[in-house]
Short mmCIF file of C-alpha atoms in Angstrom, two decimals:
data_model
loop_
_atom_site.label_atom_id
_atom_site.label_comp_id
_atom_site.label_asym_id
_atom_site.label_seq_id
_atom_site.Cartn_x
_atom_site.Cartn_y
_atom_site.Cartn_z
CA UNK A 32 -20.24 -30.77 -3.04
CA UNK A 33 -18.34 -31.20 0.16
CA UNK A 34 -19.22 -28.67 2.97
CA UNK A 35 -17.10 -25.66 3.69
CA UNK A 36 -18.78 -25.12 6.81
CA UNK A 37 -20.60 -27.83 8.79
CA UNK A 38 -22.24 -26.95 12.17
CA UNK A 39 -23.45 -30.18 13.93
CA UNK A 40 -25.79 -30.10 16.77
CA UNK A 41 -24.63 -26.70 18.10
CA UNK A 42 -26.02 -25.58 21.29
CA UNK A 43 -25.42 -22.42 23.02
CA UNK A 44 -26.30 -20.55 26.21
CA UNK A 45 -26.25 -16.81 26.74
CA UNK A 46 -26.06 -16.35 30.60
CA UNK A 47 -28.82 -18.68 31.94
CA UNK A 48 -30.82 -18.75 28.78
CA UNK A 49 -30.57 -21.41 25.94
CA UNK A 50 -30.43 -19.60 22.63
CA UNK A 51 -29.58 -22.38 20.36
CA UNK A 52 -30.33 -25.87 20.64
CA UNK A 53 -29.08 -28.75 18.18
CA UNK A 54 -28.36 -26.55 15.22
CA UNK A 55 -27.07 -28.29 12.34
CA UNK A 56 -26.21 -26.67 9.05
CA UNK A 57 -24.01 -26.66 6.31
CA UNK A 58 -22.69 -24.53 3.57
CA UNK A 59 -20.83 -25.63 0.49
CA UNK A 60 -18.18 -23.61 -1.54
CA UNK A 61 -19.96 -21.21 -3.86
CA UNK A 62 -23.38 -21.62 -2.17
CA UNK A 63 -25.58 -18.96 -0.82
CA UNK A 64 -27.50 -20.09 2.38
CA UNK A 65 -30.24 -18.00 3.65
CA UNK A 66 -31.19 -17.90 7.19
CA UNK A 67 -34.67 -16.69 8.15
CA UNK A 68 -36.40 -16.24 11.38
CA UNK A 69 -38.34 -13.71 13.43
CA UNK A 70 -36.79 -11.33 15.78
CA UNK A 71 -35.24 -13.23 18.50
CA UNK A 72 -35.23 -16.50 16.74
CA UNK A 73 -31.46 -16.87 17.31
CA UNK A 74 -30.17 -15.75 13.63
CA UNK A 75 -27.56 -13.37 15.06
CA UNK A 76 -26.58 -15.41 17.95
CA UNK A 77 -25.62 -18.34 15.53
CA UNK A 78 -23.67 -15.95 13.43
CA UNK A 79 -21.72 -15.06 16.58
CA UNK A 80 -21.33 -18.59 17.65
CA UNK A 81 -20.12 -19.55 14.20
CA UNK A 82 -17.68 -16.59 14.16
CA UNK A 83 -16.43 -17.43 17.62
CA UNK A 84 -17.42 -14.31 19.77
CA UNK A 85 -16.47 -14.76 23.28
CA UNK A 86 -19.93 -14.47 24.67
CA UNK A 87 -21.08 -17.03 22.31
CA UNK A 88 -19.20 -20.20 22.95
CA UNK A 89 -21.14 -23.20 22.20
CA UNK A 90 -21.72 -25.70 25.03
CA UNK A 91 -22.53 -28.51 22.76
CA UNK A 92 -21.89 -29.64 19.12
CA UNK A 93 -19.11 -28.66 16.96
CA UNK A 94 -18.22 -26.60 14.00
CA UNK A 95 -16.08 -27.76 11.05
CA UNK A 96 -14.40 -25.40 8.50
CA UNK A 97 -12.89 -26.87 5.48
CA UNK A 98 -12.31 -30.14 7.21
CA UNK A 99 -10.80 -28.59 10.44
CA UNK A 100 -12.55 -28.79 13.81
CA UNK A 101 -12.69 -25.02 14.74
CA UNK A 102 -15.00 -25.31 17.64
CA UNK A 103 -12.37 -24.37 20.06
CA UNK A 104 -10.54 -21.79 18.13
CA UNK A 105 -10.85 -18.01 18.93
CA UNK A 106 -12.56 -15.58 16.62
CA UNK A 107 -9.26 -14.18 15.02
CA UNK A 108 -8.10 -17.80 14.19
CA UNK A 109 -11.43 -18.73 12.57
CA UNK A 110 -11.08 -15.15 10.62
CA UNK A 111 -7.53 -16.22 9.53
CA UNK A 112 -8.90 -19.55 8.08
CA UNK A 113 -11.42 -17.32 5.89
CA UNK A 114 -14.46 -16.91 8.06
CA UNK A 115 -15.74 -13.70 8.54
CA UNK A 116 -18.86 -11.56 9.54
CA UNK A 117 -20.51 -8.36 8.43
CA UNK A 118 -22.06 -7.12 11.73
CA UNK A 119 -25.71 -6.07 11.84
CA UNK A 120 -24.72 -2.94 13.76
CA UNK A 121 -21.02 -2.41 12.95
CA UNK A 122 -18.76 -0.85 15.52
CA UNK A 123 -17.38 2.61 15.20
CA UNK A 124 -14.08 3.68 16.14
CA UNK A 125 -12.16 6.71 17.05
CA UNK A 126 -9.11 7.66 15.07
CA UNK A 127 -9.45 4.94 12.53
CA UNK A 128 -10.14 5.92 8.95
CA UNK A 129 -12.25 3.87 6.36
CA UNK A 130 -8.92 3.21 4.45
CA UNK A 131 -7.42 1.85 7.75
CA UNK A 132 -10.28 -0.46 8.56
CA UNK A 133 -10.47 -1.74 4.88
CA UNK A 134 -6.77 -2.45 4.99
CA UNK A 135 -6.75 -4.60 8.08
CA UNK A 136 -6.53 -8.12 6.60
CA UNK A 137 -7.66 -6.57 3.41
CA UNK A 138 -6.58 -8.41 -0.02
CA UNK A 139 -8.65 -6.39 -2.40
CA UNK A 140 -8.17 -2.80 -3.44
CA UNK A 141 -10.22 -0.62 -0.76
CA UNK A 142 -11.43 1.93 -3.46
CA UNK A 143 -12.83 -1.03 -5.71
CA UNK A 144 -14.65 -2.48 -2.69
CA UNK A 145 -16.22 0.92 -1.93
CA UNK A 146 -17.31 1.46 -5.41
CA UNK A 147 -18.92 -2.06 -5.23
CA UNK A 148 -21.25 -0.87 -2.27
CA UNK A 149 -21.96 2.50 -4.03
CA UNK A 150 -19.59 4.77 -2.36
CA UNK A 151 -16.97 6.86 -4.06
CA UNK A 152 -13.48 6.25 -2.76
CA UNK A 153 -12.56 9.88 -2.94
CA UNK A 154 -15.24 10.81 -0.64
CA UNK A 155 -14.99 8.13 2.14
CA UNK A 156 -11.38 6.49 2.32
CA UNK A 157 -10.18 9.34 4.46
CA UNK A 158 -13.29 9.50 6.45
CA UNK A 159 -13.07 8.61 10.27
CA UNK A 160 -15.13 5.44 11.01
CA UNK A 161 -16.94 7.14 13.92
CA UNK A 162 -20.08 8.64 14.60
CA UNK A 163 -19.94 11.13 11.79
CA UNK A 164 -21.09 8.43 9.50
CA UNK A 165 -24.60 7.75 9.17
CA UNK A 166 -25.87 4.20 10.10
CA UNK A 167 -26.52 3.44 6.30
CA UNK A 168 -23.04 4.72 5.44
CA UNK A 169 -21.44 2.51 8.09
CA UNK A 170 -23.25 -0.36 6.86
CA UNK A 171 -22.29 -0.17 3.32
CA UNK A 172 -18.60 0.13 4.71
CA UNK A 173 -19.00 -2.86 6.52
CA UNK A 174 -19.93 -4.66 3.33
CA UNK A 175 -16.99 -3.20 1.57
CA UNK A 176 -14.73 -4.39 4.47
CA UNK A 177 -15.83 -7.87 4.04
CA UNK A 178 -15.32 -7.73 0.09
CA UNK A 179 -11.81 -6.34 1.03
CA UNK A 180 -11.10 -9.64 3.02
CA UNK A 181 -12.07 -11.94 0.21
CA UNK A 182 -13.15 -14.41 2.69
CA UNK A 183 -14.04 -18.14 2.02
CA UNK A 184 -17.25 -17.86 3.87
CA UNK A 185 -18.87 -14.58 4.64
CA UNK A 186 -21.67 -14.16 7.18
CA UNK A 187 -23.80 -11.29 6.52
CA UNK A 188 -26.01 -10.29 9.21
CA UNK A 189 -29.06 -8.35 7.91
CA UNK A 190 -26.77 -6.56 5.45
CA UNK A 191 -29.77 -4.36 3.99
CA UNK A 192 -31.38 -3.35 7.47
CA UNK A 193 -30.86 0.25 7.92
CA UNK A 194 -29.80 1.01 4.36
CA UNK A 195 -32.25 2.98 2.57
CA UNK A 196 -30.89 2.88 -0.94
CA UNK A 197 -28.98 -0.46 -1.32
CA UNK A 198 -31.08 -1.85 -3.81
CA UNK A 199 -31.92 -5.56 -4.43
CA UNK A 200 -29.49 -5.43 -7.39
CA UNK A 201 -26.57 -3.85 -5.44
CA UNK A 202 -26.97 -6.39 -2.55
CA UNK A 203 -27.05 -9.24 -5.13
CA UNK A 204 -23.97 -8.02 -6.99
CA UNK A 205 -22.19 -7.74 -3.55
CA UNK A 206 -23.30 -11.39 -2.64
CA UNK A 207 -22.46 -12.58 -6.15
CA UNK A 208 -18.79 -11.14 -5.75
CA UNK A 209 -18.43 -12.95 -2.36
CA UNK A 210 -19.61 -16.27 -3.77
CA UNK A 211 -17.14 -16.16 -6.53
CA UNK A 212 -14.53 -16.29 -3.69
CA UNK A 213 -16.18 -18.64 -1.35
CA UNK A 214 -19.71 -18.94 0.14
CA UNK A 215 -22.13 -16.80 1.84
CA UNK A 216 -24.52 -17.36 4.94
CA UNK A 217 -26.90 -14.59 4.61
CA UNK A 218 -29.22 -13.77 7.60
CA UNK A 219 -32.12 -11.67 6.17
CA UNK A 220 -35.78 -10.79 6.66
CA UNK A 221 -36.15 -10.16 3.12
CA UNK A 222 -38.01 -13.01 1.25
CA UNK A 223 -36.61 -11.71 -1.98
CA UNK A 224 -33.15 -12.04 -0.91
CA UNK A 225 -33.61 -15.43 0.56
CA UNK A 226 -35.51 -16.58 -2.67
CA UNK A 227 -32.15 -16.27 -4.59
CA UNK A 228 -30.34 -18.67 -2.25
CA UNK A 229 -29.28 -22.36 -3.11
CA UNK A 230 -30.50 -23.37 0.25
CA UNK A 231 -32.35 -21.87 3.00
CA UNK A 232 -33.03 -22.48 6.90
CA UNK A 233 -35.77 -21.20 9.09
CA UNK A 234 -34.84 -20.80 12.85
CA UNK A 235 -37.46 -20.29 15.56
CA UNK A 236 -36.76 -20.26 19.18
CA UNK A 237 -33.33 -21.21 18.67
CA UNK A 238 -33.98 -24.36 16.62
CA UNK A 239 -34.12 -25.12 13.03
CA UNK A 240 -37.72 -25.82 12.08
CA UNK A 241 -37.38 -25.91 8.19
CA UNK A 242 -34.33 -26.50 5.93
CA UNK A 243 -34.03 -27.17 2.40
CA UNK A 244 -35.26 -25.57 -0.98
CA UNK A 245 -35.61 -21.77 -0.28
CA UNK A 246 -39.12 -21.61 -2.06
CA UNK A 247 -40.55 -24.14 0.49
CA UNK A 248 -38.65 -22.62 3.53
CA UNK A 249 -39.91 -19.08 2.64
CA UNK A 250 -43.34 -20.46 2.15
CA UNK A 251 -43.44 -22.08 5.55
CA UNK A 252 -42.00 -18.89 6.94
CA UNK A 253 -44.69 -16.72 5.32
CA UNK A 254 -47.48 -19.18 6.19
CA UNK A 255 -46.38 -19.54 9.77
CA UNK A 256 -45.99 -23.15 9.41
CA UNK A 257 -43.87 -24.15 12.29
CA UNK A 258 -43.59 -27.37 14.08
CA UNK A 259 -42.03 -25.63 17.15
CA UNK A 260 -44.43 -22.78 17.84
CA UNK A 261 -47.18 -23.34 15.38
CA UNK A 262 -46.71 -19.88 14.10
CA UNK A 263 -47.06 -17.96 17.13
CA UNK A 264 -43.81 -16.55 17.28
CA UNK A 265 -42.03 -17.18 14.02
CA UNK A 266 -43.35 -13.95 12.40
CA UNK A 267 -42.60 -11.79 15.36
CA UNK B 296 22.12 31.19 18.67
CA UNK B 297 23.22 28.35 21.15
CA UNK B 298 23.97 24.82 20.10
CA UNK B 299 20.71 23.26 19.49
CA UNK B 300 21.99 19.92 18.26
CA UNK B 301 20.88 18.16 21.52
CA UNK B 302 17.26 19.53 20.90
CA UNK B 303 17.35 18.58 17.30
CA UNK B 304 18.25 14.90 18.47
CA UNK B 305 15.46 14.89 20.87
CA UNK B 306 13.14 16.07 18.11
CA UNK B 307 14.34 13.40 15.77
CA UNK B 308 13.94 10.70 18.61
CA UNK B 309 10.17 11.42 18.97
CA UNK B 310 9.67 11.45 15.26
CA UNK B 311 9.69 15.13 14.62
CA UNK B 312 11.75 17.05 11.86
CA UNK B 313 13.42 19.81 13.79
CA UNK B 314 14.26 21.53 10.38
CA UNK B 315 10.57 21.97 9.90
CA UNK B 316 9.94 23.36 13.31
CA UNK B 317 12.62 25.93 14.20
CA UNK B 318 12.83 27.68 11.01
CA UNK B 319 14.21 31.30 10.60
CA UNK B 320 10.78 32.78 10.12
CA UNK B 321 9.08 31.14 13.27
CA UNK B 322 8.70 32.68 16.51
CA UNK B 323 9.90 30.64 19.34
CA UNK B 324 11.47 30.10 22.77
CA UNK B 325 13.73 27.47 23.40
CA UNK B 326 14.79 26.70 26.93
CA UNK B 327 16.48 23.63 28.66
CA UNK B 328 16.64 23.51 32.35
CA UNK B 329 17.01 27.14 33.50
CA UNK B 330 19.03 28.03 30.43
CA UNK B 331 17.26 29.90 27.58
CA UNK B 332 18.81 28.44 24.45
CA UNK B 333 17.07 30.56 21.79
CA UNK B 334 14.39 33.12 21.09
CA UNK B 335 13.03 34.95 18.23
CA UNK B 336 10.31 37.43 17.46
CA UNK B 337 8.93 37.96 14.02
CA UNK B 338 6.66 40.66 12.52
CA UNK B 339 3.36 40.35 14.74
CA UNK B 340 4.81 38.24 17.39
CA UNK B 341 6.92 39.81 20.29
CA UNK B 342 8.93 37.31 22.26
CA UNK B 343 10.53 38.32 25.44
CA UNK B 344 12.43 35.39 27.26
CA UNK B 345 15.01 35.29 30.17
CA UNK B 346 16.19 32.78 32.59
CA UNK B 347 17.59 33.09 36.21
CA UNK B 348 18.09 30.84 39.00
CA UNK B 349 14.22 30.46 39.67
CA UNK B 350 13.42 29.59 36.09
CA UNK B 351 12.61 30.40 32.62
CA UNK B 352 10.51 33.58 32.10
CA UNK B 353 8.82 34.05 28.84
CA UNK B 354 6.15 36.54 27.50
CA UNK B 355 4.67 36.30 24.05
CA UNK B 356 2.43 38.79 22.42
CA UNK B 357 0.57 38.31 19.29
CA UNK B 358 -0.40 41.77 17.96
CA UNK B 359 -3.65 43.11 17.08
CA UNK B 360 -5.26 41.93 13.69
CA UNK B 361 -2.17 39.87 13.12
CA UNK B 362 -2.77 36.39 11.55
CA UNK B 363 0.31 34.48 12.15
CA UNK B 364 0.83 31.86 9.41
CA UNK B 365 3.92 29.77 10.83
CA UNK B 366 3.16 28.14 14.38
CA UNK B 367 4.83 29.84 17.26
CA UNK B 368 7.21 27.15 18.97
CA UNK B 369 8.04 26.72 22.48
CA UNK B 370 10.43 24.03 23.41
CA UNK B 371 11.21 23.15 26.95
CA UNK B 372 12.83 20.16 28.71
CA UNK B 373 15.97 18.83 30.19
CA UNK B 374 18.75 16.68 28.64
CA UNK B 375 20.28 15.63 31.69
CA UNK B 376 19.11 12.75 34.19
CA UNK B 377 18.56 15.17 37.28
CA UNK B 378 17.35 18.49 37.44
CA UNK B 379 14.37 20.99 37.79
CA UNK B 380 12.80 23.21 35.44
CA UNK B 381 10.33 25.97 36.27
CA UNK B 382 8.72 27.83 33.38
CA UNK B 383 6.74 31.13 34.03
CA UNK B 384 4.96 31.79 30.72
CA UNK B 385 2.51 34.74 29.64
CA UNK B 386 0.96 34.69 26.36
CA UNK B 387 -1.60 37.34 25.28
CA UNK B 388 -3.32 37.62 21.83
CA UNK B 389 -4.52 40.92 21.14
CA UNK B 390 -7.76 41.79 19.58
CA UNK B 391 -8.40 39.77 16.21
CA UNK B 392 -4.98 38.08 16.56
CA UNK B 393 -4.87 34.59 15.18
CA UNK B 394 -1.99 31.96 15.80
CA UNK B 395 -1.07 28.38 16.34
CA UNK B 396 1.39 27.45 19.13
CA UNK B 397 3.20 24.18 19.26
CA UNK B 398 4.83 23.56 22.68
CA UNK B 399 7.13 20.42 22.88
CA UNK B 400 8.18 19.45 26.21
CA UNK B 401 10.95 16.96 26.02
CA UNK B 402 12.60 15.08 28.74
CA UNK B 403 14.76 12.41 27.10
CA UNK B 404 16.45 10.40 30.18
CA UNK B 405 14.89 11.80 33.30
CA UNK B 406 15.86 9.68 36.47
CA UNK B 407 14.81 12.19 39.00
CA UNK B 408 13.69 15.37 37.34
CA UNK B 409 10.85 17.89 37.76
CA UNK B 410 9.30 20.29 35.29
CA UNK B 411 6.78 22.83 36.44
CA UNK B 412 4.88 25.23 34.12
CA UNK B 413 2.80 28.22 35.27
CA UNK B 414 1.14 29.73 32.33
CA UNK B 415 -1.42 32.73 31.85
CA UNK B 416 -2.96 32.90 28.55
CA UNK B 417 -5.17 35.74 27.46
CA UNK B 418 -7.29 35.86 24.46
CA UNK B 419 -8.67 39.51 23.65
CA UNK B 420 -11.71 40.14 21.68
CA UNK B 421 -12.19 37.79 18.65
CA UNK B 422 -8.89 36.37 18.99
CA UNK B 423 -8.10 32.70 17.91
CA UNK B 424 -5.41 30.48 19.45
CA UNK B 425 -4.71 26.78 18.84
CA UNK B 426 -2.28 25.62 21.47
CA UNK B 427 -0.93 22.13 21.00
CA UNK B 428 1.17 20.84 23.79
CA UNK B 429 3.32 17.55 22.92
CA UNK B 430 5.23 15.82 26.04
CA UNK B 431 7.65 13.08 25.76
CA UNK B 432 9.04 11.95 29.07
CA UNK B 433 11.59 9.17 28.09
CA UNK B 434 11.39 5.62 29.19
CA UNK B 435 12.60 5.71 32.81
CA UNK B 436 9.55 7.44 34.30
CA UNK B 437 11.69 9.33 36.71
CA UNK B 438 9.93 12.76 36.02
CA UNK B 439 7.29 14.86 37.70
CA UNK B 440 5.47 17.15 35.32
CA UNK B 441 3.11 19.71 37.03
CA UNK B 442 1.56 22.08 34.30
CA UNK B 443 -0.72 24.84 35.56
CA UNK B 444 -2.52 27.19 33.27
CA UNK B 445 -5.04 30.06 33.73
CA UNK B 446 -6.67 31.07 30.55
CA UNK B 447 -9.14 33.86 29.77
CA UNK B 448 -10.87 33.70 26.50
CA UNK B 449 -12.28 37.03 25.56
CA UNK B 450 -15.48 37.92 23.92
CA UNK B 451 -16.01 36.34 20.52
CA UNK B 452 -12.62 34.58 20.96
CA UNK B 453 -11.81 30.98 20.15
CA UNK B 454 -9.30 28.81 22.23
CA UNK B 455 -8.43 25.28 21.40
CA UNK B 456 -5.90 23.33 23.57
CA UNK B 457 -4.59 19.94 22.69
CA UNK B 458 -2.60 17.92 25.16
CA UNK B 459 -0.67 14.90 24.00
CA UNK B 460 1.53 12.44 25.99
CA UNK B 461 1.21 9.13 24.32
CA UNK B 462 4.95 8.12 23.81
CA UNK B 463 7.26 6.87 26.39
CA UNK B 464 6.44 6.64 30.06
CA UNK B 465 4.41 9.37 31.74
CA UNK B 466 6.29 9.36 35.28
CA UNK B 467 4.15 11.63 37.44
CA UNK B 468 1.85 14.17 35.84
CA UNK B 469 -0.37 16.67 37.31
CA UNK B 470 -2.05 18.89 35.01
CA UNK B 471 -4.35 21.63 36.28
CA UNK B 472 -6.03 23.95 33.60
CA UNK B 473 -8.60 26.50 34.49
CA UNK B 474 -10.46 28.26 31.58
CA UNK B 475 -12.82 31.18 31.78
CA UNK B 476 -14.89 31.76 28.70
CA UNK B 477 -16.44 35.14 27.91
CA UNK B 478 -19.55 35.95 25.71
CA UNK B 479 -19.92 34.30 22.56
CA UNK B 480 -16.50 32.77 22.86
CA UNK B 481 -15.39 29.10 22.63
CA UNK B 482 -13.03 26.84 24.49
CA UNK B 483 -12.07 23.25 23.55
CA UNK B 484 -9.89 21.23 25.53
CA UNK B 485 -8.54 17.96 24.27
CA UNK B 486 -6.21 15.56 26.29
CA UNK B 487 -4.68 12.25 25.27
CA UNK B 488 -2.46 10.37 27.56
CA UNK B 489 -1.21 6.68 27.65
CA UNK B 490 0.13 5.56 30.81
CA UNK B 491 2.20 2.45 31.53
CA UNK B 492 4.24 0.84 34.29
CA UNK B 493 3.91 2.78 37.59
CA UNK B 494 2.68 6.02 35.85
CA UNK B 495 0.57 8.27 38.01
CA UNK B 496 -1.70 10.80 36.04
CA UNK B 497 -4.05 13.46 37.59
CA UNK B 498 -5.73 15.56 34.83
CA UNK B 499 -7.84 18.25 35.95
CA UNK B 500 -9.54 20.66 33.50
CA UNK B 501 -12.23 23.33 34.32
CA UNK B 502 -14.08 25.34 31.95
CA UNK B 503 -16.20 28.34 33.29
CA UNK B 504 -18.60 29.51 30.73
CA UNK B 505 -19.27 33.06 32.12
CA UNK B 506 -20.47 35.09 29.02
CA UNK B 507 -23.72 34.90 27.37
CA UNK B 508 -23.63 32.20 24.45
CA UNK B 509 -20.24 30.95 25.39
CA UNK B 510 -19.46 27.19 24.36
CA UNK B 511 -17.21 24.67 26.04
CA UNK B 512 -15.85 21.21 25.38
CA UNK B 513 -13.67 19.22 27.62
CA UNK B 514 -12.60 16.00 26.02
CA UNK B 515 -10.12 13.48 27.75
CA UNK B 516 -8.95 10.26 26.29
CA UNK B 517 -6.79 8.17 28.52
CA UNK B 518 -5.40 4.48 28.41
CA UNK B 519 -3.55 2.95 31.41
CA UNK B 520 -1.86 -0.43 31.61
CA UNK B 521 0.35 -2.33 33.97
CA UNK B 522 0.13 -0.66 37.32
CA UNK B 523 -0.67 2.76 36.23
CA UNK B 524 -3.13 4.96 37.79
CA UNK B 525 -5.31 7.83 36.50
CA UNK B 526 -7.49 10.20 37.90
CA UNK B 527 -9.45 12.40 35.57
CA UNK B 528 -11.53 15.53 36.44
CA UNK B 529 -13.51 17.19 33.55
CA UNK B 530 -15.46 20.14 34.95
CA UNK B 531 -17.54 22.58 33.09
CA UNK B 532 -19.73 25.51 34.81
CA UNK B 533 -22.74 27.20 33.01
CA UNK B 534 -23.00 30.59 34.43
CA UNK B 535 -24.68 32.84 31.92
CA UNK B 536 -27.58 32.59 29.41
CA UNK B 537 -27.42 30.45 26.46
CA UNK B 538 -24.17 28.78 27.36
CA UNK B 539 -23.46 25.18 26.01
CA UNK B 540 -21.09 22.98 27.55
CA UNK B 541 -20.07 19.34 27.25
CA UNK B 542 -17.54 16.97 29.17
CA UNK B 543 -16.47 13.76 27.23
CA UNK B 544 -14.30 11.53 29.06
CA UNK B 545 -13.22 8.07 27.66
CA UNK B 546 -10.63 5.83 29.43
CA UNK B 547 -9.40 2.38 28.78
CA UNK B 548 -8.06 0.13 31.43
CA UNK B 549 -5.75 -2.88 30.81
CA UNK B 550 -3.91 -5.23 33.25
CA UNK B 551 -3.74 -4.04 36.88
CA UNK B 552 -4.09 -0.28 36.09
CA UNK B 553 -6.87 1.65 37.55
CA UNK B 554 -8.65 4.76 36.55
CA UNK B 555 -11.47 7.10 37.66
CA UNK B 556 -13.29 9.63 35.77
CA UNK B 557 -15.13 12.61 37.62
CA UNK B 558 -17.11 14.67 35.10
CA UNK B 559 -18.33 17.53 37.03
CA UNK B 560 -21.16 19.82 35.60
CA UNK B 561 -22.75 22.67 37.26
CA UNK B 562 -25.24 25.32 36.11
CA UNK B 563 -26.07 28.58 37.94
CA UNK B 564 -28.11 30.04 35.20
CA UNK B 565 -31.43 28.68 34.22
CA UNK B 566 -30.85 29.22 30.24
CA UNK B 567 -27.52 27.38 30.67
CA UNK B 568 -27.03 23.91 29.58
CA UNK B 569 -24.12 21.49 30.23
CA UNK B 570 -23.89 17.74 29.53
CA UNK B 571 -21.47 15.06 30.25
CA UNK B 572 -20.49 11.61 29.23
CA UNK B 573 -18.03 9.16 30.61
CA UNK B 574 -16.93 5.69 29.72
CA UNK B 575 -14.39 3.77 31.63
CA UNK B 576 -13.24 0.08 31.57
CA UNK B 577 -11.75 -2.32 29.33
CA UNK B 578 -11.73 -1.94 25.36
CA UNK B 579 -15.29 -2.15 23.91
CA UNK B 580 -16.03 -5.69 23.16
CA UNK B 581 -17.81 -4.77 19.83
CA UNK B 582 -14.88 -2.99 18.44
CA UNK B 583 -12.39 -5.59 19.65
CA UNK B 584 -14.27 -8.36 17.89
CA UNK B 585 -14.68 -6.40 14.83
CA UNK B 586 -11.12 -6.12 14.37
CA UNK B 587 -10.59 -9.73 15.47
CA UNK B 588 -13.06 -10.71 12.65
CA UNK B 589 -10.52 -9.14 10.25
CA UNK B 590 -7.76 -11.37 11.46
CA UNK B 591 -5.97 -9.34 14.29
CA UNK B 592 -5.09 -11.07 17.30
CA UNK B 593 -6.81 -9.60 20.56
CA UNK B 594 -3.66 -7.81 21.79
CA UNK B 595 -3.01 -6.36 18.26
CA UNK B 596 -6.72 -5.16 18.09
CA UNK B 597 -6.38 -3.54 21.61
CA UNK B 598 -3.49 -1.78 20.66
CA UNK B 599 -4.96 -0.68 17.46
CA UNK B 600 -8.01 0.70 19.21
CA UNK B 601 -6.02 2.62 22.06
CA UNK B 602 -3.76 3.97 19.23
CA UNK B 603 -6.70 5.15 17.49
CA UNK B 604 -8.20 6.83 20.38
CA UNK B 605 -5.03 8.63 21.30
CA UNK B 606 -3.95 9.26 17.68
#
């Protein structure tokens, strides 16, 4: 299947530090690609670089999305082409309601999207997207926001971190819904979630050290088999 | 009653429905320039107003134990491009009285105009007042607005003031509010201002927590762009046992605008606690990128964040 997203030899510096080096990975339409790695491995940095965040502009390599080179495109242009990100720590806003947020760029019905992440529309649509929401509530709303966009590729950055009661089944259903519309790049620490992927990559020190069948990549990750650090930093 | 059609037009211009505001059952004072256009008392609210060459003078008393369902309306402003309006206002809420005031200050086409307000507001024991002040200064920037208020919040009373100037140009704004809060009383001041072009904004709000158990919040939300300048002083003084105060200042700066925030906190009693937070600068990058990831262009995302903050 042709790749929907293809990153080739992506290299990224943040300040004076190299955080990604020669990253190559691809995600095909309908695919779930899991990205594993210890804290500081570069998973979120890769997500920001793919998304086009201002402070994460790659210094080398290129990103192709649906056959178009998007390496030089700003974040919102990438979003308009169907790429989006569920942030690990979503932003909060004064004066913006949950309904407002889900409606920005949204295609799907906000109430339905909230229901898919276990939130009742009548309790949440009118709520302010500010610090009156708990961290877990905000994370669920972020997932609902991604569902509302119906993206062609959703990057989910640790979607279950900080959510006490989002079960494996619930997140699997959300991922399933996103895969119906496009593809998912899933950043996770949870081996069980990664096990449901079509392919997986393991990052260590800003480099991909293992890529392929999820079972093999997870086994490498668990066993601390890493050609870069020999398991010293891979498991944090 | 005088011809209020120009006023009605002004309300419509800022998106308000005058039919919902100046109804026959609302207490109100309407004055443009140094002319009193209309006043009305209702049961529980005594309104006395007159105008002379020095300005407009109004006294409003909400009587003891009266809970006023309809908001009390104050409408001040100028229809002309040139002129001066001085307003001398006394507001008294007697014991256990409750009311909401809406003050509209409308200056539609000022080229060289000045509005000065000198207000004294007193809340007696257990009274509650929500005072909402909405300004519209037109699009020329040719106005100077100088509101002064001295507020006394009596024992167990609750005072909430919301000041908003987010449409049109500000011109020159120099706000000075001083609030004394008694025992177990509360004062909350919130100001939202959006400055553009060559606007100049000085906002100074002071809360003195003088009675045991008093509570105070001074919150300002200011955005400036182009060549606008803003200077915000939010001050809270903890002067009694068990008082709690907080100053919360957030300013967003765009273009060549500049802003400064001076949160001032002072405690003179060992059992008082006053905190402050101030953030000043460009739009928060995380908020901006979160909206851009939903397809909004950067300038639209910034507008959304600012209007949300000022909404």
